[in-house]
Coordinates of C-alpha atoms (C1' of nucleotides) in Angstrom, one line a residue:
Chain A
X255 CA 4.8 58.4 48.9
X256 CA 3.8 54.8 49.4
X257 CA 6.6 52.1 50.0
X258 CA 5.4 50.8 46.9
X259 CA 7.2 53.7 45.0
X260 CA 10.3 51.9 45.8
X261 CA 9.6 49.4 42.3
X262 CA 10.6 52.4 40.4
X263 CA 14.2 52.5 40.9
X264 CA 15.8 50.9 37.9
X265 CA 14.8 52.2 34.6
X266 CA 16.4 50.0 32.5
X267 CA 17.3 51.3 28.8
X268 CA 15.4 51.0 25.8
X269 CA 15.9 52.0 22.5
X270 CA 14.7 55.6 22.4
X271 CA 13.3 55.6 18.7
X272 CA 13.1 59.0 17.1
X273 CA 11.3 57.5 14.1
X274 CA 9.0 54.4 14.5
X275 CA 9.4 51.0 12.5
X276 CA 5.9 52.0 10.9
X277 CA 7.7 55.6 10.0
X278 CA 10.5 54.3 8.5
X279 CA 9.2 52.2 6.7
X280 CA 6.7 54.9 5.0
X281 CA 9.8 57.0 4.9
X282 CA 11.2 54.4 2.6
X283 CA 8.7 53.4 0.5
X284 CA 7.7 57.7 -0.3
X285 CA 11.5 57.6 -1.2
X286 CA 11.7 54.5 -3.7
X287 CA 8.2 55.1 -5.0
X288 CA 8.9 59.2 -6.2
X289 CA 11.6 57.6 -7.9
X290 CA 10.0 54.5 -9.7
X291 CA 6.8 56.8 -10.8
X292 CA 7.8 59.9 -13.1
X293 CA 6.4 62.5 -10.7
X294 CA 7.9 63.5 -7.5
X295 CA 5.0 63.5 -5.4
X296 CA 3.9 60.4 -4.2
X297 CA -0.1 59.9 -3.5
X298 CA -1.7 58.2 -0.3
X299 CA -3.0 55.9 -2.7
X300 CA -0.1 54.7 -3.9
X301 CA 1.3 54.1 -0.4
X302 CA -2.3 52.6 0.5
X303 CA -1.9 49.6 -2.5
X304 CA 2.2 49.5 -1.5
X305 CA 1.5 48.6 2.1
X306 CA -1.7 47.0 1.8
X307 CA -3.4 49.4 4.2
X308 CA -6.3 51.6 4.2
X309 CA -6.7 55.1 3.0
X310 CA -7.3 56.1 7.0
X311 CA -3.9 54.4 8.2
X312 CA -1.6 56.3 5.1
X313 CA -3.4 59.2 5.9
X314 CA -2.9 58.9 9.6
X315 CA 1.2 58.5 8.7
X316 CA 1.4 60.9 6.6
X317 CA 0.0 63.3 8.6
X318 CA 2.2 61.8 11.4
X319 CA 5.4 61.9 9.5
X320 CA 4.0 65.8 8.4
X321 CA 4.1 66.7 11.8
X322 CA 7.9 65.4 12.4
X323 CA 8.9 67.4 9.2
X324 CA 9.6 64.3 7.3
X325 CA 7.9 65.3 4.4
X326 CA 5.5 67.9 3.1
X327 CA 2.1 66.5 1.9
X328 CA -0.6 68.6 0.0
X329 CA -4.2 67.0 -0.3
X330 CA -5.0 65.6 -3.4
X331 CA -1.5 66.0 -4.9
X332 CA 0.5 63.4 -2.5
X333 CA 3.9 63.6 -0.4
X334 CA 7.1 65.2 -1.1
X335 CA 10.1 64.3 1.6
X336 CA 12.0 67.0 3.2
X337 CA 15.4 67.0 3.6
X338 CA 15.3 65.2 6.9
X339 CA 13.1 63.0 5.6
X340 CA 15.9 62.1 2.5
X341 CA 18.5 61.7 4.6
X342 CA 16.1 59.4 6.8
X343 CA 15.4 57.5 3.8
X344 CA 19.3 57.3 2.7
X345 CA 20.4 56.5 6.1
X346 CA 17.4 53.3 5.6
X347 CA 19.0 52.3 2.4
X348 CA 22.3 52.5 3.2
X349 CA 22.0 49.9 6.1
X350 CA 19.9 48.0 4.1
X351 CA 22.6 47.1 0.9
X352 CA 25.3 47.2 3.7
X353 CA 23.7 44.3 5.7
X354 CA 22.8 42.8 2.4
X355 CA 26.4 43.2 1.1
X356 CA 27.6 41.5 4.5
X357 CA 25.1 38.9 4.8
X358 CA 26.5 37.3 1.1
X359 CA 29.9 38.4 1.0
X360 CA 30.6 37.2 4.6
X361 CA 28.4 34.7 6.2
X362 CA 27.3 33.3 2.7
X363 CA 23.7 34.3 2.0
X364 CA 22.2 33.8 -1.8
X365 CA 21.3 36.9 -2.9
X366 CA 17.5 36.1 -3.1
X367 CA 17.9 35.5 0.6
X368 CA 19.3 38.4 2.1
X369 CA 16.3 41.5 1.6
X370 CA 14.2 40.1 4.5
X371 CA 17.0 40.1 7.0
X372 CA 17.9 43.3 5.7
X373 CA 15.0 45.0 6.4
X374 CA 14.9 44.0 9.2
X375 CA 18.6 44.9 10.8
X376 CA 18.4 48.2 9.1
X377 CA 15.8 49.6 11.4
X378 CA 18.4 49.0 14.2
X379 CA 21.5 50.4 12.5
X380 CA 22.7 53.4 14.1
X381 CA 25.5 55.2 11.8
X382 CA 28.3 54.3 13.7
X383 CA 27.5 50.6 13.1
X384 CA 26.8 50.9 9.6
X385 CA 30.2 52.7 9.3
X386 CA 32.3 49.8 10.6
X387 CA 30.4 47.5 9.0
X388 CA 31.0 49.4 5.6
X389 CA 34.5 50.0 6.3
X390 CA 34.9 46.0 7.3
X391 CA 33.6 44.8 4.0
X392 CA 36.1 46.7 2.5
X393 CA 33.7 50.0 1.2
X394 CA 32.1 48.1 -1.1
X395 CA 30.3 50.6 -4.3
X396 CA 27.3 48.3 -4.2
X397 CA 24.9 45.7 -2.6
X398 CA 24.5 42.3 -3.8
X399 CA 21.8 43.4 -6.6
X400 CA 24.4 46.1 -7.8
X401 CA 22.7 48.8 -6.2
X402 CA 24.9 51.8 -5.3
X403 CA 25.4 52.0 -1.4
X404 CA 24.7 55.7 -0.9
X405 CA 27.0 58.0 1.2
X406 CA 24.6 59.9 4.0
X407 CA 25.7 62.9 2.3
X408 CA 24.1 61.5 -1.0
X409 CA 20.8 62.4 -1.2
X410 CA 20.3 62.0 -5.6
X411 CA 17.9 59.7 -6.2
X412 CA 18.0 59.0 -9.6
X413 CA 22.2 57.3 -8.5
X414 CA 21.1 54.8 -6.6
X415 CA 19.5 52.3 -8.6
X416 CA 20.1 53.8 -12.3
X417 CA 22.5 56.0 -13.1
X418 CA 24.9 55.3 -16.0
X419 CA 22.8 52.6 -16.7
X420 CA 20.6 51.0 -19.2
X421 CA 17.0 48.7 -18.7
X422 CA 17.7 45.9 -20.7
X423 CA 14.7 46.6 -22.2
X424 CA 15.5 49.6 -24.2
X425 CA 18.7 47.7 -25.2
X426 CA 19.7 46.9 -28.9
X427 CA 19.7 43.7 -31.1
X428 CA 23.7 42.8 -32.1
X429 CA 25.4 44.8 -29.0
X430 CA 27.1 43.3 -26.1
X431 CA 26.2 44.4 -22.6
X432 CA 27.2 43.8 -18.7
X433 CA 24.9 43.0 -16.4
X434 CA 25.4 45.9 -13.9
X435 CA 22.0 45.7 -11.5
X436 CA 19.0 44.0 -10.9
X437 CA 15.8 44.8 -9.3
X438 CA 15.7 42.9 -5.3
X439 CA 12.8 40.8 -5.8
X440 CA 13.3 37.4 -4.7
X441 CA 11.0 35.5 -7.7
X442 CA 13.1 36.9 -10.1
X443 CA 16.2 36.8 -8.2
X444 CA 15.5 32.9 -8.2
X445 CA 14.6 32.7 -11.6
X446 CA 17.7 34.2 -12.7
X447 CA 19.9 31.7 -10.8
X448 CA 18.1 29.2 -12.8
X449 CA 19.7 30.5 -16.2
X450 CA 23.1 31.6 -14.0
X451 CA 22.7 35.0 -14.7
X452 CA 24.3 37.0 -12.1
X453 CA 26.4 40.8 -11.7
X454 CA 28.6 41.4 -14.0
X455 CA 27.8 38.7 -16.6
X456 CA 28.6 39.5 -20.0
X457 CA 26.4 39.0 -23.1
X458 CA 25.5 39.9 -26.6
X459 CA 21.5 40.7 -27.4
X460 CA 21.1 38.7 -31.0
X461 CA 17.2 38.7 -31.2
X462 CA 15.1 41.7 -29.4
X463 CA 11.4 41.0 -30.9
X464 CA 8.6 43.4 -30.4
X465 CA 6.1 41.8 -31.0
X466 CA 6.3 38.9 -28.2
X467 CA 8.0 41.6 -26.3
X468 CA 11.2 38.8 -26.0
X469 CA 15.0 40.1 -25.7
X470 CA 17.6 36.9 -26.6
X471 CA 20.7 36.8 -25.1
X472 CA 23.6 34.9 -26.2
X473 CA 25.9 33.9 -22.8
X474 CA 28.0 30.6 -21.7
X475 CA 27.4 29.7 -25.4
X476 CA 23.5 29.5 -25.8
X477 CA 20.6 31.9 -26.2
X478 CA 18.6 32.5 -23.2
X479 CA 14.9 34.6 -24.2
X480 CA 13.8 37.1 -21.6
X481 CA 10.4 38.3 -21.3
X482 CA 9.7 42.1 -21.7
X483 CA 8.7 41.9 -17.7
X484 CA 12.2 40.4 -16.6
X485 CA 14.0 42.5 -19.5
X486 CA 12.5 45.9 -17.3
X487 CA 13.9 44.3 -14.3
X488 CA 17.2 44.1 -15.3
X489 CA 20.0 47.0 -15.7
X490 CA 23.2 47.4 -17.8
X491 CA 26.1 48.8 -19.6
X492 CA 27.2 48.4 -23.1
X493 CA 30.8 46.9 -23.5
X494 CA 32.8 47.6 -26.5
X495 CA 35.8 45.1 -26.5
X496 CA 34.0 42.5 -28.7
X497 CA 34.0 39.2 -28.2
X498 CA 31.5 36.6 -29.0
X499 CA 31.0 33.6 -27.5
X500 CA 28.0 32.9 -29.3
Chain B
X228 CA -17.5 44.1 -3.5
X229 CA -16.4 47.8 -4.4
X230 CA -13.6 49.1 -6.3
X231 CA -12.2 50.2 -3.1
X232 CA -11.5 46.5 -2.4
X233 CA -8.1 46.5 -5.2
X234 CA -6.2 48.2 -2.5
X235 CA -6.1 44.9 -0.8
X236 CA -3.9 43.8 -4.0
X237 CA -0.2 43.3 -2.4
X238 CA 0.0 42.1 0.7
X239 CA 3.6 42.9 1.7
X240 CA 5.3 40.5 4.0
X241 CA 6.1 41.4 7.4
X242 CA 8.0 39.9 10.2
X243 CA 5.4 37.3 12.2
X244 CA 6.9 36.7 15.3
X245 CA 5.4 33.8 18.1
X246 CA 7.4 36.1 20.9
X247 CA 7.4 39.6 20.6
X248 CA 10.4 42.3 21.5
X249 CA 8.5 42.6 25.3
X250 CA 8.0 38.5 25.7
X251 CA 11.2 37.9 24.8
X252 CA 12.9 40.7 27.2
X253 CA 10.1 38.8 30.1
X254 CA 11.9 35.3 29.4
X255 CA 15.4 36.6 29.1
X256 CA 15.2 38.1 32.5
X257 CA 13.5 35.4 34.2
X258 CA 16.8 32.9 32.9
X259 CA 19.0 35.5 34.5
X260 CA 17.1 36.2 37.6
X261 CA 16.2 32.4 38.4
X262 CA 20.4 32.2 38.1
X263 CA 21.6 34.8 40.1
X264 CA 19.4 34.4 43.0
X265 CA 19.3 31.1 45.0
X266 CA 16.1 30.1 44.5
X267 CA 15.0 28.8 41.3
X268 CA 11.2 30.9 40.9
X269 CA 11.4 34.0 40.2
X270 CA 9.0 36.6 41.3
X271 CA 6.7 39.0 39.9
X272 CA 8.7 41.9 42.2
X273 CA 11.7 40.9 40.9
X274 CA 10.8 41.1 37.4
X275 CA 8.9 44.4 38.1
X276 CA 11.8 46.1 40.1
X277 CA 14.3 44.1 37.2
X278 CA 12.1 46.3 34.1
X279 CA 10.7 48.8 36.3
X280 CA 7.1 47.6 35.4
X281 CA 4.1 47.9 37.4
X282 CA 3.1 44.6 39.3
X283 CA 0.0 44.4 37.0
X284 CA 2.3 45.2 33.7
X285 CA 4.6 42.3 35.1
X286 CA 1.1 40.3 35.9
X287 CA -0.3 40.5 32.7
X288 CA 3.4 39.6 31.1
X289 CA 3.4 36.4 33.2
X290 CA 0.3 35.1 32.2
X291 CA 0.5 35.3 28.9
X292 CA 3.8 33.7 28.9
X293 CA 2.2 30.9 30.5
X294 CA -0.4 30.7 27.7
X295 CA 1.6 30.5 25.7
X296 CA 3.7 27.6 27.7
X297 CA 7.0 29.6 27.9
X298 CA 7.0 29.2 31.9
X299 CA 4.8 27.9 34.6
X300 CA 3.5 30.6 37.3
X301 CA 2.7 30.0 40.6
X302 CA 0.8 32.8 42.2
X303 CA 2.7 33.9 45.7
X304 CA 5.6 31.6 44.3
X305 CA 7.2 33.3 41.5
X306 CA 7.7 31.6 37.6
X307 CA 10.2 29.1 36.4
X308 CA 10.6 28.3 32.3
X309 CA 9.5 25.9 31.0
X310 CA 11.7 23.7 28.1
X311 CA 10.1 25.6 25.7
X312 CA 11.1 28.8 27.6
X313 CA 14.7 27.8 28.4
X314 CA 15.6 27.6 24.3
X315 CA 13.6 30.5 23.8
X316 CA 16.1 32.2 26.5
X317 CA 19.6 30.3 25.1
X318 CA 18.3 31.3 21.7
X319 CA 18.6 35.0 22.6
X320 CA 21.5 35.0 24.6
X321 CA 23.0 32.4 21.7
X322 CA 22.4 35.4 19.0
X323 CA 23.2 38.3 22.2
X324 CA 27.0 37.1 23.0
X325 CA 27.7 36.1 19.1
X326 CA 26.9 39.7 17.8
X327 CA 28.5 40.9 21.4
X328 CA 31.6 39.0 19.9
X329 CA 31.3 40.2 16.5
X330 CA 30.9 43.5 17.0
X331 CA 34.0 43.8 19.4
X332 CA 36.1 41.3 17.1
X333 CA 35.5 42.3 13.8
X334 CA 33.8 45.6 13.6
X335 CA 36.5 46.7 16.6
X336 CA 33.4 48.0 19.2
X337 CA 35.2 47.9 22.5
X338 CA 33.7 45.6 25.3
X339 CA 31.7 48.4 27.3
X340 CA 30.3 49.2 23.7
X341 CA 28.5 46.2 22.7
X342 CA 25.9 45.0 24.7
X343 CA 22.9 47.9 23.9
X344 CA 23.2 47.2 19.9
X345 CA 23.6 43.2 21.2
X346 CA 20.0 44.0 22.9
X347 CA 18.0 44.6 19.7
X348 CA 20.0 42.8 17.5
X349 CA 19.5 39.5 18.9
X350 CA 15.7 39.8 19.2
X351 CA 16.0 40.0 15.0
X352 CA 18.7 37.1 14.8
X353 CA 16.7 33.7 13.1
X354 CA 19.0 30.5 14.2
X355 CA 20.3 30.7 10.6
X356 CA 21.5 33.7 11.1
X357 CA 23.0 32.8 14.3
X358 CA 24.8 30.1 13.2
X359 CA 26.0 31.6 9.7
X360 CA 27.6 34.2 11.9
X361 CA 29.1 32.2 14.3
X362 CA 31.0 29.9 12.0
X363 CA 32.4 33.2 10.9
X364 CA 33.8 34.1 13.6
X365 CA 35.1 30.9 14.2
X366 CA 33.0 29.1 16.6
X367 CA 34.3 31.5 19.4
X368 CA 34.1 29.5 23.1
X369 CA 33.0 33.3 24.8
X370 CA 31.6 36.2 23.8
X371 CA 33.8 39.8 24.8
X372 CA 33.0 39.6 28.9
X373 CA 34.5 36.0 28.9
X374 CA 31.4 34.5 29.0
X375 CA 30.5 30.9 27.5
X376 CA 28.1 31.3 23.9
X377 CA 25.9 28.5 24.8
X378 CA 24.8 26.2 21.7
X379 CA 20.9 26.1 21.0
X380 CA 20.6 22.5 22.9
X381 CA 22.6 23.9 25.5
X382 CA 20.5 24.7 28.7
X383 CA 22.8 24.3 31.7
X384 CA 22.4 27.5 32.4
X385 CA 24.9 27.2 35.9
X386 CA 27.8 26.3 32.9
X387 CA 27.0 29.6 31.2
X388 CA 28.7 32.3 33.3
X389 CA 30.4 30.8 36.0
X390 CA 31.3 26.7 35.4
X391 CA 34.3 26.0 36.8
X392 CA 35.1 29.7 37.8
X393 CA 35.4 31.2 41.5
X394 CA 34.4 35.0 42.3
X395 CA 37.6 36.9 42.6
X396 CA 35.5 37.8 46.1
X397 CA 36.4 34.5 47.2
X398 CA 39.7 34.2 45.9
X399 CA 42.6 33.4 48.2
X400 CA 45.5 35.3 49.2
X401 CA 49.1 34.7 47.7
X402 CA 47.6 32.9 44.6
X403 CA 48.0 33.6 41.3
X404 CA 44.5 33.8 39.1
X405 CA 43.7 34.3 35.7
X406 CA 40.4 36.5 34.6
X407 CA 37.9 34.7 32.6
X408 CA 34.8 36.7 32.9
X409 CA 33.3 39.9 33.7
X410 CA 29.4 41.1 34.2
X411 CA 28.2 43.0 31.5
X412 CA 28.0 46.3 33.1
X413 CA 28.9 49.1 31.4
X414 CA 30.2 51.2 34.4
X415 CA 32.4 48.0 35.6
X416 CA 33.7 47.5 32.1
X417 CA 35.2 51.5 31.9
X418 CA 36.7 50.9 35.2
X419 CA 38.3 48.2 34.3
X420 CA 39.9 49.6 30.8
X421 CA 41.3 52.6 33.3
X422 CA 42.7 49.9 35.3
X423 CA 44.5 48.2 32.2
X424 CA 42.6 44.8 33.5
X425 CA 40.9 42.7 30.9
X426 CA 40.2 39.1 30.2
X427 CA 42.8 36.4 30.3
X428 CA 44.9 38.5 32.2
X429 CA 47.2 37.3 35.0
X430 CA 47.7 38.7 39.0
X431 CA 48.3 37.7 42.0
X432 CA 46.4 38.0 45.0
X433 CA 49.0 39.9 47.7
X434 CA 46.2 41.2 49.9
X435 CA 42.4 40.6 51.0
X436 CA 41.3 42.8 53.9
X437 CA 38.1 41.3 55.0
X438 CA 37.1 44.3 57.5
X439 CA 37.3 47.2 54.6
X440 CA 36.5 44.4 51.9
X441 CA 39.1 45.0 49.2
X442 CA 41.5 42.8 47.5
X443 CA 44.2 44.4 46.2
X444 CA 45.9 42.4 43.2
X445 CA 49.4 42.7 41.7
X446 CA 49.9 42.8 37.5
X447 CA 52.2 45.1 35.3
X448 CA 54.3 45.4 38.3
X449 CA 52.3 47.5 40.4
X450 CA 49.3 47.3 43.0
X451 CA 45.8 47.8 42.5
X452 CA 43.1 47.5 45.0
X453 CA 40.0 46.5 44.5
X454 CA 36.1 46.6 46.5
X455 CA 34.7 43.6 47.4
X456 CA 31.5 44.7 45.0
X457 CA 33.9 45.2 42.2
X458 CA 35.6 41.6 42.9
X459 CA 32.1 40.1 42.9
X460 CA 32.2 40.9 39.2
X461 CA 34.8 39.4 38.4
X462 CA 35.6 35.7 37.7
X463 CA 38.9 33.6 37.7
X464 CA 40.5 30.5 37.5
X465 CA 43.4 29.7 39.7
X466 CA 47.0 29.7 37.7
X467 CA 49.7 27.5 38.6
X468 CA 52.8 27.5 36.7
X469 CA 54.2 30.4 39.2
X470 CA 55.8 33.3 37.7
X471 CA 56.3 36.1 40.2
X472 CA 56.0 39.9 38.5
X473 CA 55.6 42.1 41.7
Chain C
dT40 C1' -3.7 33.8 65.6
dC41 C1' -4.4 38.2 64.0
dA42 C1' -2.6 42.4 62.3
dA43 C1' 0.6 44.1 59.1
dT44 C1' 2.6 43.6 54.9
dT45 C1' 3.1 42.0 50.5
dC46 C1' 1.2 40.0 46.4
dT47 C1' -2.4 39.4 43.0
dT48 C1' -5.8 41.0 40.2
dA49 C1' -10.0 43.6 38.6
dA50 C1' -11.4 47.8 36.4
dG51 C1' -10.4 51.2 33.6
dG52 C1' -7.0 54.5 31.1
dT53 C1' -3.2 55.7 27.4
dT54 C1' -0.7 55.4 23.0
dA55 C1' 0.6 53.5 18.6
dA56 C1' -0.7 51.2 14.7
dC57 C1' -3.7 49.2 12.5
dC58 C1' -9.0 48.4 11.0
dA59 C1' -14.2 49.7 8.9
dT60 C1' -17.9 52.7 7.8
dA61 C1' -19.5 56.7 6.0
dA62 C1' -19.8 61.5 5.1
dA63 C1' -17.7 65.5 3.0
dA64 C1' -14.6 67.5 -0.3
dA65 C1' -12.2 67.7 -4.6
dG66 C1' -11.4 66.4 -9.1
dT67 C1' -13.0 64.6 -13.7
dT68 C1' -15.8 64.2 -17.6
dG69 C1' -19.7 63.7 -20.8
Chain D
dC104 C1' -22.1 72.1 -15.1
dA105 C1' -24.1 68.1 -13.3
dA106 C1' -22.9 63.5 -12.4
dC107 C1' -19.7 60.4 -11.2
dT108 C1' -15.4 58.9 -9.1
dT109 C1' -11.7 59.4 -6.1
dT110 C1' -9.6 61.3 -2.1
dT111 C1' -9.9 62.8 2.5
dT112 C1' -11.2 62.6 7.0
dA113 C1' -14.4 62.1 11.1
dT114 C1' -15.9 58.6 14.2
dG115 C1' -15.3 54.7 16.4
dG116 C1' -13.1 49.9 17.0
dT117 C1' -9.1 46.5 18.0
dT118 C1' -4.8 44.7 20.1
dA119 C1' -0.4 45.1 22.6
dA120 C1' 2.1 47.0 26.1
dC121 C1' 2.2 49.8 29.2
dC122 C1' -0.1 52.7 33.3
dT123 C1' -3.0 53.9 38.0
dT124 C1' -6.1 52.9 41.6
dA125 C1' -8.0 50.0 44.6
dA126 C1' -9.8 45.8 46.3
dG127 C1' -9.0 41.2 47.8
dA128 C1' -6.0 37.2 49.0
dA129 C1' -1.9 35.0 51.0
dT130 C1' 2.0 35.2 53.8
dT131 C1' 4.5 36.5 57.9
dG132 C1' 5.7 37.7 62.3
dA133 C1' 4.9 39.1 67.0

DNA sequence: TCAATTCTTAAGGTTAACCATAAAAAGTTG
DNA sequence: CAACTTTTTATGGTTAACCTTAAGAATTGA
């Protein structure tokens, strides 16, 4: 009633967040890390050691994120997402390969330098920007790690980082490959630019030993030795039009 | 000393910021304000009435801005920016009117469109980011509403929306004017796709009633009339090479 | 100049997202 | 099945960004 009411006559807009950065982000990592493990479910404890926080602060999310109907979480056993909560987590991803895609393709980026920005943009992506943006680079199939960009619609898992594909760890001594994906992890990412490895490089496997868990590759005319860590980290296809360059 | 203590294992990197979402939204408005009014401080009321904030939200907001050097306050007075402050603001409205421009020139957003996801993009926009994007859109002069993108050294801020411009307010009758800028207000920017006007386009003045304050302009070969509030919005540049199209 | 008005600020509250400590509950295993 | 370990959760704390109420200080104008 007091003149001093008066302040109150702009409300200025402000995002009107549905789902939290903090959300997200657990929505995310529940999503990647049911996929990465065998099992579906994925326990508080593995979100506690992915996020670095404690047992109380998972437990206070996931019981958040319960409450929205993101997911379904049983004591003891871990989280499951709901369907809201996949397309949540799609919807995540999606942004997140096509600002990747756009931050190399157009303005340039390295590919090791692009997942930070990424996250970051995607949490303010609504679907009509991610649309243009998709359809302005030209609806690219996958990020700059060879990740498939997922369709909102396309709530399989096991397509978006895998499918059709190989770890170049379970591949075999004398066959040629393609380098189809990689894992977005920027030491390795780095590392790999240092032996000019990149999507879609071609190369034949002439030494796999098991022993000192060590894959050779023969590329650009010289072997290159992976270890068993990198080899995991890596995805491909088997080509069949030989052609050695060895 | 525990077991519990692995959990602490991966500490997953997060965004540090010097100037939060809130700080940054404080500095951006006291650069606008200190512009548009006369004066040079800006007061606490107009920053409360500007966010709709309590005097002691806008209080607090102040003083810790001046901790943290981005202005100097002057209790009774009102605040002005410091150096430090000023790049912080040309920083965000740098990264505001480049993704303003991008998003109308390349992703095809129209003008009234751009400036919410320009809001929370730029708060996430590092100057590398900035300036990979602006080279690729070609080192654009304005953003969408005609207005200059300043460069980060660039803290004239009298240059930045109005330098070398006149109010179409104060505009004179019988002369011909080009449009070179707009406020970015969403309501004026509809209007003025229903009236076919947009940047760069020509008119002539054939009519300024001062008593019912309305101009009334002449382009596509008919009439429109204009409120004086409108033609405060609006900013020209007189055009001389005559060419009559009434 | 003094009363009215406006501005500032102290005190204390809220919510979100984190933290630690510690007890209670469940699971695991010899 | 008892002992041990792990998981959950109650309690209580922190900071940031907001809020209200209300007191106190400065400005202003008649």
């Amino acid at each position: 009633m007091s003149k001093r009411q008066v302040i109150k006559e702009k409300p200025i807009i402000k995002g009107k967040q549905v789902t939290s950065r903090g959300e997200e982000d657990y929505i995310k990592a529940i999503y990647k890390l049911s996929d990465e493990a065998e099992g579906e479910r994925v326990t508080n404890h593995q979100l506690a050691v992915y996020f670095a926080h404690t047992a109380q602060t998972v437990n206070e999310m996931v019981r958040k994120l319960e409450k929205k109907e993101m997911l379904v979480y049983q004591p003891y056993k871990g989280s499951v997402l709901t369907t809201l909560g996949m397309e949540e987590a799609v919807r995540l991803i999606r942004a997140h390969r096509i600002w990747e895609t756009f931050l190399t393709d157009k303005l340039g980026y390295a590919w090791e330098e692009v997942h930070e920005e990424a996250e970051m943009l995607e949490h303010l992506t609504s679907t009509k920007l991610a649309d243009k943006l998709y359809a302005f680079l030209g609806a690219p199939e996958v990020c700059p790690h060879g990740n498939y960009i997922p369709a909102l619609s396309d709530l399989k898992r096991d397509d978006l980082d895998t499918c059709g594909r190989l770890k170049l760890s379970k591949a075999k001594k004398g066959k040629q490959y393609c380098l189809k994906s990689v894992v977005d992890d920027k030491a390795l990412l780095v590392y790999l630019n240092s032996l000019n490895i990149y999507i879609d490089l071609c190369f034949k496997i002439i030494e796999r030993d098991l022993v000192s868990d060590i894959v050779t590759l023969t590329y650009d005319g010289r072997n290159t030795p992976l270890s068993g860590a990198v080899a995991q980290k890596l995805f491909v296809c088997e080509v069949y039009d030989a052609e050695d360059n060895a």
